[in-house]
Amino acid sequence: MCKSELKYLQTLRNSPATEVCGNHFKSSNLGHFAGCVHAAYNAPGVVQILSPFSMEGRTENLVVDVVANQGHTWVKVIARKAQALHLIWAGRGQFGERDLVRQAKDYLRCSSYHPVNFQKPHVHFAFYNQVTHPMASCLEGLGISVSGERVEVDEATANQISLACISSDEDSQGSSSSSESDDDSLEEDCESVHCEVFQPKKQPSVKHSGGPSSDKEPPSTSLQSKKDFIFRDMDLVKSLVSSMPSFDCLSEDLCKDDCSSSSSVIDKVNLDITSLITLVSSVTNGGCHFDFSEKVLAMQASEERREPVLPKLKKFLQGKKMYVCQTALDDFRSILDTLGGPGEKKRAEDLLSRVTIVEDDPSDRTKDMPYSLKIRDRSKVIFGTGDKLQAVTVTANSSFVRAAQHQGVSFAVHLHPSRALTEEKEKNAIPLSRDN
């Protein structure tokens, strides 16, 4: 995306008929991209950038600029100037421009469709060219956290809004407005702070040293030299944004959630077939020092020798109530009866004595997922039952998780490497020394 913007700006640079100035940069998308890069480096626990999310009633995906806090926070980067945003919010924008309150509602509604560990992601708006106090208060009233330099509404902006209100009042005398029923109206969203929108507050002019002025003359007066000067010496980030928001509040919020919110603690897990096999397999319980003739088993044994799966998996399961649905149990027992060795069968009986068996009961959103090569009915039942229980599904089936995400369904999962039952295969395998 950045390369596409830069390619366009390079065409301006190389065009003898066009005089390049700082406004060409400021009117491009580079300001937004600069904010995305800054947020990606400074927000805690970033896992995705410019990530699309679907939601019911919207044909196009909502693109979240930065997904932080391991998925628990959605960050929207706003690089437009505060006064321009305030005018749009007050209804003085160009036709088709949507104010931030409506965009905020989209974010909040979409986040409810994509819970992380059954919690709706928190929405954070990061302003890179300031935000007015009334607009910040309005967004916070909706439940959105805000970072960025806060400023008052300047006199010019307030005058434009006041003149528009006077004109609107004259035009609407004797008529009733039909917009009162619009649930996206500014009055409904921000009734407590709306009155501040129209109050002119004189502010001293403040000059920001974010970047060079477009009228600054380079050493050479030739047009090409001026272009080279701008492209070479302009610090893009500082020239495109006037303030850098702090993301410290996101780290503090995550700490509070982890330490004090009981709802954020994972206390239930749903074991699928792959996790049941991994827990009882011989290869994860000391039987990894074999050179198996089967390529897949040899690879799993090699991986297990380098990095054992079981210690991390047991640590995650410790203190949690374990569930297994009937379909997962039946298929696991069928595989165990066919391929399992004596030690694996004994470990399986011990494991199953400590889990709670539940009937198949997949959630509605799982049942509605279309069948495909990677979204099979068996996986829908197992993952869907965990979804209905609000239990994190422990699995090695990452292909189903990815396929479900492409369908707009995000499951709460704990992924681990895949392991097979190997005890019976040890008879024909070559033993290795413990040093290998």
C-alpha positions as a Python dict, from the first residue, in 0.01 Angstrom:
ca = {
    (1, 'M'): (0, 0, 0),
    (2, 'C'): (282, 236, 85),
    (3, 'K'): (459, 146, -236),
    (4, 'S'): (145, 227, -433),
    (5, 'E'): (124, 573, -275),
    (6, 'L'): (494, 636, -328),
    (7, 'K'): (469, 528, -692),
    (8, 'Y'): (206, 797, -750),
    (9, 'L'): (417, 1060, -575),
    (10, 'Q'): (719, 960, -781),
    (11, 'T'): (520, 1030, -1096),
    (12, 'L'): (460, 1381, -962),
    (13, 'R'): (827, 1423, -890),
    (14, 'N'): (924, 1320, -1242),
    (15, 'S'): (658, 1531, -1412),
    (16, 'P'): (806, 1860, -1539),
    (17, 'A'): (462, 2021, -1540),
    (18, 'T'): (386, 1954, -1172),
    (19, 'E'): (533, 2145, -882),
    (20, 'V'): (553, 1919, -579),
    (21, 'C'): (479, 2062, -237),
    (22, 'G'): (419, 1930, 112),
    (23, 'N'): (42, 1924, 57),
    (24, 'H'): (84, 1640, -191),
    (25, 'F'): (213, 1427, 93),
    (26, 'K'): (-52, 1543, 336),
    (27, 'S'): (-337, 1470, 94),
    (28, 'S'): (-215, 1114, 34),
    (29, 'N'): (-275, 808, 248),
    (30, 'L'): (81, 816, 379),
    (31, 'G'): (-29, 993, 696),
    (32, 'H'): (-259, 704, 779),
    (33, 'F'): (7, 447, 694),
    (34, 'A'): (263, 634, 907),
    (35, 'G'): (20, 615, 1198),
    (36, 'C'): (-35, 242, 1138),
    (37, 'V'): (340, 178, 1146),
    (38, 'H'): (380, 384, 1465),
    (39, 'A'): (88, 203, 1632),
    (40, 'A'): (220, -137, 1523),
    (41, 'Y'): (556, -65, 1687),
    (42, 'N'): (418, 93, 2004),
    (43, 'A'): (93, -86, 2091),
    (44, 'P'): (141, -395, 2313),
    (45, 'G'): (94, -748, 2184),
    (46, 'V'): (29, -667, 1817),
    (47, 'V'): (-86, -973, 1621),
    (48, 'Q'): (-237, -828, 1301),
    (49, 'I'): (-214, -515, 1086),
    (50, 'L'): (-484, -392, 844),
    (51, 'S'): (-691, -700, 922),
    (52, 'P'): (-1040, -745, 768),
    (53, 'F'): (-1336, -852, 982),
    (54, 'S'): (-1684, -939, 860),
    (55, 'M'): (-2013, -868, 1029),
    (56, 'E'): (-2380, -923, 965),
    (57, 'G'): (-2551, -653, 761),
    (58, 'R'): (-2230, -520, 605),
    (59, 'T'): (-2127, -630, 255),
    (60, 'E'): (-1767, -509, 286),
    (61, 'N'): (-1528, -619, 558),
    (62, 'L'): (-1432, -369, 826),
    (63, 'V'): (-1053, -328, 816),
    (64, 'V'): (-898, -285, 1162),
    (65, 'D'): (-572, -93, 1141),
    (66, 'V'): (-391, -268, 1429),
    (67, 'V'): (-504, -566, 1637),
    (68, 'A'): (-319, -547, 1971),
    (69, 'N'): (-317, -711, 2316),
    (70, 'Q'): (-311, -1057, 2157),
    (71, 'G'): (-639, -979, 1981),
    (72, 'H'): (-818, -818, 2276),
    (73, 'T'): (-783, -459, 2143),
    (74, 'W'): (-871, -308, 1806),
    (75, 'V'): (-684, 13, 1726),
    (76, 'K'): (-818, 258, 1469),
    (77, 'V'): (-562, 510, 1342),
    (78, 'I'): (-697, 859, 1263),
    (79, 'A'): (-459, 1094, 1082),
    (80, 'R'): (-702, 1371, 977),
    (81, 'K'): (-683, 1706, 1152),
    (82, 'A'): (-897, 1758, 1459),
    (83, 'Q'): (-1090, 2061, 1335),
    (84, 'A'): (-1179, 1893, 1003),
    (85, 'L'): (-1302, 1585, 1192),
    (86, 'H'): (-1503, 1806, 1424),
    (87, 'L'): (-1678, 1975, 1131),
    (88, 'I'): (-1776, 1637, 985),
    (89, 'W'): (-1899, 1526, 1327),
    (90, 'A'): (-2112, 1840, 1349),
    (91, 'G'): (-2267, 1770, 1009),
    (92, 'R'): (-2054, 2012, 806),
    (93, 'G'): (-1858, 1753, 609),
    (94, 'Q'): (-1872, 1678, 238),
    (95, 'F'): (-2150, 1461, 102),
    (96, 'G'): (-2087, 1095, 184),
    (97, 'E'): (-1835, 1160, 461),
    (98, 'R'): (-1915, 954, 771),
    (99, 'D'): (-1836, 1103, 1109),
    (100, 'L'): (-1629, 916, 1363),
    (101, 'V'): (-1928, 840, 1586),
    (102, 'R'): (-2085, 629, 1313),
    (103, 'Q'): (-1753, 464, 1241),
    (104, 'A'): (-1716, 396, 1613),
    (105, 'K'): (-2055, 222, 1615),
    (106, 'D'): (-1940, 0, 1328),
    (107, 'Y'): (-1628, -95, 1523),
    (108, 'L'): (-1825, -172, 1838),
    (109, 'R'): (-2085, -376, 1652),
    (110, 'C'): (-1826, -566, 1450),
    (111, 'S'): (-1617, -645, 1759),
    (112, 'S'): (-1918, -821, 1911),
    (113, 'Y'): (-1906, -1069, 1619),
    (114, 'H'): (-1540, -1156, 1685),
    (115, 'P'): (-1490, -1231, 2056),
    (116, 'V'): (-1148, -1336, 2183),
    (117, 'N'): (-1178, -1601, 2454),
    (118, 'F'): (-1549, -1508, 2461),
    (119, 'Q'): (-1478, -1142, 2533),
    (120, 'K'): (-1558, -864, 2290),
    (121, 'P'): (-1237, -684, 2179),
    (122, 'H'): (-1190, -337, 2325),
    (123, 'V'): (-1188, -51, 2070),
    (124, 'H'): (-922, 222, 2085),
    (125, 'F'): (-904, 532, 1863),
    (126, 'A'): (-554, 679, 1819),
    (127, 'F'): (-548, 1039, 1691),
    (128, 'Y'): (-230, 1148, 1513),
    (129, 'N'): (-340, 1503, 1433),
    (130, 'Q'): (-518, 1592, 1758),
    (131, 'V'): (-881, 1549, 1863),
    (132, 'T'): (-1126, 1803, 2003),
    (133, 'H'): (-1236, 1764, 2365),
    (134, 'P'): (-1609, 1723, 2279),
    (135, 'M'): (-1538, 1451, 2021),
    (136, 'A'): (-1307, 1262, 2258),
    (137, 'S'): (-1569, 1279, 2533),
    (138, 'C'): (-1835, 1152, 2296),
    (139, 'L'): (-1627, 853, 2188),
    (140, 'E'): (-1540, 770, 2548),
    (141, 'G'): (-1909, 785, 2630),
    (142, 'L'): (-1961, 506, 2376),
    (143, 'G'): (-1703, 291, 2552),
    (144, 'I'): (-1406, 365, 2326),
    (145, 'S'): (-1070, 464, 2471),
    (146, 'V'): (-898, 761, 2308),
    (147, 'S'): (-534, 864, 2283),
    (148, 'G'): (-383, 1171, 2119),
    (149, 'E'): (-343, 1540, 2196),
    (150, 'R'): (-675, 1700, 2291),
    (151, 'V'): (-756, 2055, 2181),
    (152, 'E'): (-1048, 2293, 2204),
    (153, 'V'): (-1272, 2372, 1908),
    (154, 'D'): (-1108, 2672, 1741),
    (155, 'E'): (-1297, 2989, 1662),
    (156, 'A'): (-1311, 2935, 1285),
    (157, 'T'): (-1461, 2589, 1325),
    (158, 'A'): (-1716, 2708, 1582),
    (159, 'N'): (-1819, 2998, 1354),
    (160, 'Q'): (-1878, 2766, 1059),
    (161, 'I'): (-2097, 2541, 1272),
    (162, 'S'): (-2290, 2836, 1421),
    (163, 'L'): (-2360, 2989, 1079),
    (164, 'A'): (-2478, 2653, 951),
    (165, 'C'): (-2712, 2614, 1249),
    (166, 'I'): (-2862, 2959, 1195),
    (167, 'S'): (-2920, 2883, 827),
    (168, 'S'): (-3067, 2545, 909),
    (169, 'D'): (-3304, 2693, 1169),
    (170, 'E'): (-3434, 2948, 917),
    (171, 'D'): (-3493, 2679, 654),
    (172, 'S'): (-3670, 2445, 891),
    (173, 'Q'): (-3918, 2688, 1050),
    (174, 'G'): (-4269, 2549, 1036),
    (175, 'S'): (-4158, 2203, 931),
    (176, 'S'): (-4090, 1888, 1130),
    (177, 'S'): (-3768, 1694, 1093),
    (178, 'S'): (-3780, 1327, 1006),
    (179, 'S'): (-3425, 1268, 1121),
    (180, 'E'): (-3526, 1237, 1486),
    (181, 'S'): (-3581, 866, 1435),
    (182, 'D'): (-3229, 805, 1306),
    (183, 'D'): (-3049, 597, 1568),
    (184, 'D'): (-2716, 724, 1439),
    (185, 'S'): (-2799, 1089, 1508),
    (186, 'L'): (-2547, 1300, 1693),
    (187, 'E'): (-2803, 1397, 1956),
    (188, 'E'): (-2859, 1034, 2059),
    (189, 'D'): (-2492, 948, 2059),
    (190, 'C'): (-2358, 1243, 2251),
    (191, 'E'): (-2642, 1437, 2409),
    (192, 'S'): (-2433, 1527, 2712),
    (193, 'V'): (-2150, 1685, 2513),
    (194, 'H'): (-2328, 1800, 2198),
    (195, 'C'): (-2383, 2148, 2337),
    (196, 'E'): (-2007, 2201, 2343),
    (197, 'V'): (-1983, 2159, 1966),
    (198, 'F'): (-2126, 2500, 1899),
    (199, 'Q'): (-1946, 2698, 2168),
    (200, 'P'): (-1671, 2912, 2012),
    (201, 'K'): (-1357, 2911, 2222),
    (202, 'K'): (-1077, 3143, 2126),
    (203, 'Q'): (-746, 2967, 2128),
    (204, 'P'): (-400, 3108, 2067),
    (205, 'S'): (-254, 2986, 1743),
    (206, 'V'): (-7, 2708, 1796),
    (207, 'K'): (255, 2621, 1541),
    (208, 'H'): (367, 2262, 1529),
    (209, 'S'): (720, 2180, 1428),
    (210, 'G'): (614, 1850, 1280),
    (211, 'G'): (763, 1914, 936),
    (212, 'P'): (897, 2178, 701),
    (213, 'S'): (668, 2444, 566),
    (214, 'S'): (570, 2407, 204),
    (215, 'D'): (696, 2759, 132),
    (216, 'K'): (1046, 2689, 262),
    (217, 'E'): (1289, 2751, -24),
    (218, 'P'): (1559, 2498, -102),
    (219, 'P'): (1912, 2610, -183),
    (220, 'S'): (1841, 2577, -555),
    (221, 'T'): (1556, 2762, -720),
    (222, 'S'): (1510, 2514, -1004),
    (223, 'L'): (1188, 2312, -1000),
    (224, 'Q'): (1366, 1973, -1009),
    (225, 'S'): (1601, 2073, -726),
    (226, 'K'): (1302, 2183, -518),
    (227, 'K'): (1138, 1844, -574),
    (228, 'D'): (1455, 1661, -478),
    (229, 'F'): (1485, 1874, -164),
    (230, 'I'): (1131, 1790, -51),
    (231, 'F'): (1157, 1417, -123),
    (232, 'R'): (1505, 1388, 30),
    (233, 'D'): (1482, 1601, 342),
    (234, 'M'): (1119, 1577, 453),
    (235, 'D'): (1067, 1352, 753),
    (236, 'L'): (747, 1184, 637),
    (237, 'V'): (613, 1079, 975),
    (238, 'K'): (669, 1414, 1144),
    (239, 'S'): (545, 1611, 845),
    (240, 'L'): (227, 1407, 810),
    (241, 'V'): (120, 1393, 1174),
    (242, 'S'): (140, 1654, 1446),
    (243, 'S'): (131, 1434, 1758),
    (244, 'M'): (218, 1079, 1854),
    (245, 'P'): (-45, 909, 2073),
    (246, 'S'): (65, 705, 2372),
    (247, 'F'): (-44, 343, 2399),
    (248, 'D'): (49, 302, 2765),
    (249, 'C'): (-318, 284, 2858),
    (250, 'L'): (-356, -35, 2653),
    (251, 'S'): (-88, -212, 2858),
    (252, 'E'): (-251, -89, 3180),
    (253, 'D'): (-595, -207, 3067),
    (254, 'L'): (-459, -550, 2978),
    (255, 'C'): (-290, -579, 3317),
    (256, 'K'): (-614, -486, 3493),
    (257, 'D'): (-806, -744, 3290),
    (258, 'D'): (-553, -1018, 3363),
    (259, 'C'): (-525, -940, 3734),
    (260, 'S'): (-868, -833, 3849),
    (261, 'S'): (-1133, -945, 3602),
    (262, 'S'): (-1253, -1295, 3679),
    (263, 'S'): (-1436, -1309, 3346),
    (264, 'S'): (-1104, -1292, 3160),
    (265, 'V'): (-971, -1608, 3328),
    (266, 'I'): (-996, -1924, 3117),
    (267, 'D'): (-1139, -2198, 3340),
    (268, 'K'): (-1296, -2436, 3086),
    (269, 'V'): (-1135, -2622, 2796),
    (270, 'N'): (-1280, -2841, 2525),
    (271, 'L'): (-1048, -3122, 2411),
    (272, 'D'): (-1074, -3225, 2047),
    (273, 'I'): (-949, -3555, 1900),
    (274, 'T'): (-601, -3421, 1819),
    (275, 'S'): (-544, -3298, 2173),
    (276, 'L'): (-665, -3627, 2324),
    (277, 'I'): (-419, -3817, 2103),
    (278, 'T'): (-136, -3579, 2188),
    (279, 'L'): (-193, -3619, 2561),
    (280, 'V'): (-176, -4000, 2556),
    (281, 'S'): (68, -4062, 2268),
    (282, 'S'): (384, -4256, 2339),
    (283, 'V'): (593, -4005, 2143),
    (284, 'T'): (498, -3726, 2388),
    (285, 'N'): (540, -3948, 2694),
    (286, 'G'): (906, -4045, 2654),
    (287, 'G'): (886, -4253, 2334),
    (288, 'C'): (1045, -3999, 2102),
    (289, 'H'): (1389, -4165, 2084),
    (290, 'F'): (1308, -4376, 1781),
    (291, 'D'): (1380, -4348, 1412),
    (292, 'F'): (1044, -4441, 1260),
    (293, 'S'): (1019, -4567, 904),
    (294, 'E'): (709, -4352, 848),
    (295, 'K'): (820, -4003, 747),
    (296, 'V'): (549, -3819, 945),
    (297, 'L'): (620, -4011, 1264),
    (298, 'A'): (996, -3962, 1225),
    (299, 'M'): (941, -3588, 1185),
    (300, 'Q'): (715, -3569, 1492),
    (301, 'A'): (967, -3764, 1700),
    (302, 'S'): (1246, -3531, 1590),
    (303, 'E'): (1037, -3227, 1678),
    (304, 'E'): (949, -3381, 2014),
    (305, 'R'): (1316, -3438, 2098),
    (306, 'R'): (1391, -3073, 2025),
    (307, 'E'): (1083, -2921, 2187),
    (308, 'P'): (846, -3144, 2386),
    (309, 'V'): (475, -3061, 2350),
    (310, 'L'): (344, -3209, 2674),
    (311, 'P'): (501, -2971, 2934),
    (312, 'K'): (346, -2661, 2774),
    (313, 'L'): (14, -2835, 2711),
    (314, 'K'): (-13, -2963, 3069),
    (315, 'K'): (76, -2619, 3202),
    (316, 'F'): (-210, -2466, 3000),
    (317, 'L'): (-458, -2732, 3117),
    (318, 'Q'): (-360, -2708, 3483),
    (319, 'G'): (-650, -2603, 3706),
    (320, 'K'): (-903, -2599, 3421),
    (321, 'K'): (-1215, -2811, 3387),
    (322, 'M'): (-1184, -3037, 3082),
    (323, 'Y'): (-1476, -3126, 2855),
    (324, 'V'): (-1504, -3374, 2568),
    (325, 'C'): (-1810, -3395, 2344),
    (326, 'Q'): (-1956, -3733, 2246),
    (327, 'T'): (-1840, -3716, 1882),
    (328, 'A'): (-1479, -3643, 1983),
    (329, 'L'): (-1491, -3923, 2241),
    (330, 'D'): (-1634, -4184, 2000),
    (331, 'D'): (-1382, -4107, 1726),
    (332, 'F'): (-1092, -4097, 1971),
    (333, 'R'): (-1182, -4440, 2110),
    (334, 'S'): (-1215, -4577, 1758),
    (335, 'I'): (-865, -4452, 1666),
    (336, 'L'): (-726, -4576, 1997),
    (337, 'D'): (-873, -4925, 1949),
    (338, 'T'): (-721, -4947, 1600),
    (339, 'L'): (-378, -4788, 1645),
    (340, 'G'): (-311, -4750, 2016),
    (341, 'G'): (-64, -4952, 2218),
    (342, 'P'): (-115, -5080, 2575),
    (343, 'G'): (53, -4781, 2739),
    (344, 'E'): (-143, -4536, 2527),
    (345, 'K'): (-473, -4710, 2611),
    (346, 'K'): (-392, -4702, 2981),
    (347, 'R'): (-311, -4328, 2969),
    (348, 'A'): (-633, -4270, 2776),
    (349, 'E'): (-847, -4435, 3044),
    (350, 'D'): (-675, -4226, 3312),
    (351, 'L'): (-731, -3906, 3109),
    (352, 'L'): (-1098, -3981, 3035),
    (353, 'S'): (-1165, -4041, 3405),
    (354, 'R'): (-1075, -3675, 3464),
    (355, 'V'): (-1283, -3514, 3188),
    (356, 'T'): (-1652, -3431, 3166),
    (357, 'I'): (-1834, -3596, 2876),
    (358, 'V'): (-2106, -3376, 2721),
    (359, 'E'): (-2358, -3432, 2444),
    (360, 'D'): (-2295, -3276, 2103),
    (361, 'D'): (-2446, -2928, 2110),
    (362, 'P'): (-2279, -2692, 1860),
    (363, 'S'): (-2350, -2319, 1866),
    (364, 'D'): (-2581, -2167, 1604),
    (365, 'R'): (-2304, -1973, 1432),
    (366, 'T'): (-2107, -2295, 1389),
    (367, 'K'): (-2404, -2483, 1246),
    (368, 'D'): (-2452, -2208, 986),
    (369, 'M'): (-2099, -2249, 848),
    (370, 'P'): (-2100, -2403, 498),
    (371, 'Y'): (-1938, -2742, 446),
    (372, 'S'): (-1601, -2751, 267),
    (373, 'L'): (-1291, -2971, 248),
    (374, 'K'): (-1152, -2800, 559),
    (375, 'I'): (-1483, -2733, 735),
    (376, 'R'): (-1618, -3081, 794),
    (377, 'D'): (-1925, -3172, 995),
    (378, 'R'): (-1722, -3354, 1263),
    (379, 'S'): (-1505, -3048, 1329),
    (380, 'K'): (-1811, -2823, 1332),
    (381, 'V'): (-1967, -3041, 1603),
    (382, 'I'): (-1652, -3051, 1819),
    (383, 'F'): (-1556, -2683, 1790),
    (384, 'G'): (-1919, -2572, 1799),
    (385, 'T'): (-1985, -2760, 2124),
    (386, 'G'): (-1688, -2588, 2284),
    (387, 'D'): (-1818, -2256, 2151),
    (388, 'K'): (-2158, -2323, 2307),
    (389, 'L'): (-1992, -2414, 2640),
    (390, 'Q'): (-1776, -2100, 2620),
    (391, 'A'): (-1474, -2324, 2664),
    (392, 'V'): (-1143, -2277, 2481),
    (393, 'T'): (-1096, -2563, 2236),
    (394, 'V'): (-753, -2726, 2263),
    (395, 'T'): (-653, -2852, 1920),
    (396, 'A'): (-386, -2916, 1660),
    (397, 'N'): (-639, -2866, 1379),
    (398, 'S'): (-514, -2525, 1267),
    (399, 'S'): (-651, -2568, 914),
    (400, 'F'): (-1010, -2572, 1044),
    (401, 'V'): (-942, -2265, 1259),
    (402, 'R'): (-807, -2071, 958),
    (403, 'A'): (-1091, -2187, 732),
    (404, 'A'): (-1347, -2078, 992),
    (405, 'Q'): (-1183, -1735, 1017),
    (406, 'H'): (-1217, -1697, 641),
    (407, 'Q'): (-1589, -1763, 689),
    (408, 'G'): (-1601, -1485, 951),
    (409, 'V'): (-1615, -1718, 1254),
    (410, 'S'): (-1335, -1685, 1510),
    (411, 'F'): (-1314, -1963, 1767),
    (412, 'A'): (-1142, -1942, 2105),
    (413, 'V'): (-864, -2196, 2063),
    (414, 'H'): (-532, -2306, 2210),
    (415, 'L'): (-320, -2451, 1929),
    (416, 'H'): (-46, -2706, 1979),
    (417, 'P'): (167, -2920, 1743),
    (418, 'S'): (13, -3240, 1612),
    (419, 'R'): (121, -3581, 1742),
    (420, 'A'): (16, -3935, 1646),
    (421, 'L'): (-16, -4265, 1833),
    (422, 'T'): (323, -4433, 1795),
    (423, 'E'): (356, -4713, 2051),
    (424, 'E'): (272, -4994, 1809),
    (425, 'K'): (512, -4848, 1550),
    (426, 'E'): (803, -4866, 1795),
    (427, 'K'): (831, -5241, 1726),
    (428, 'N'): (967, -5174, 1377),
    (429, 'A'): (1152, -4850, 1458),
    (430, 'I'): (1526, -4807, 1523),
    (431, 'P'): (1598, -4704, 1883),
    (432, 'L'): (1812, -4393, 1928),
    (433, 'S'): (2039, -4305, 2213),
    (434, 'R'): (1909, -4048, 2459),
    (435, 'D'): (2185, -3810, 2348),
    (436, 'N'): (2035, -3779, 1995),
}
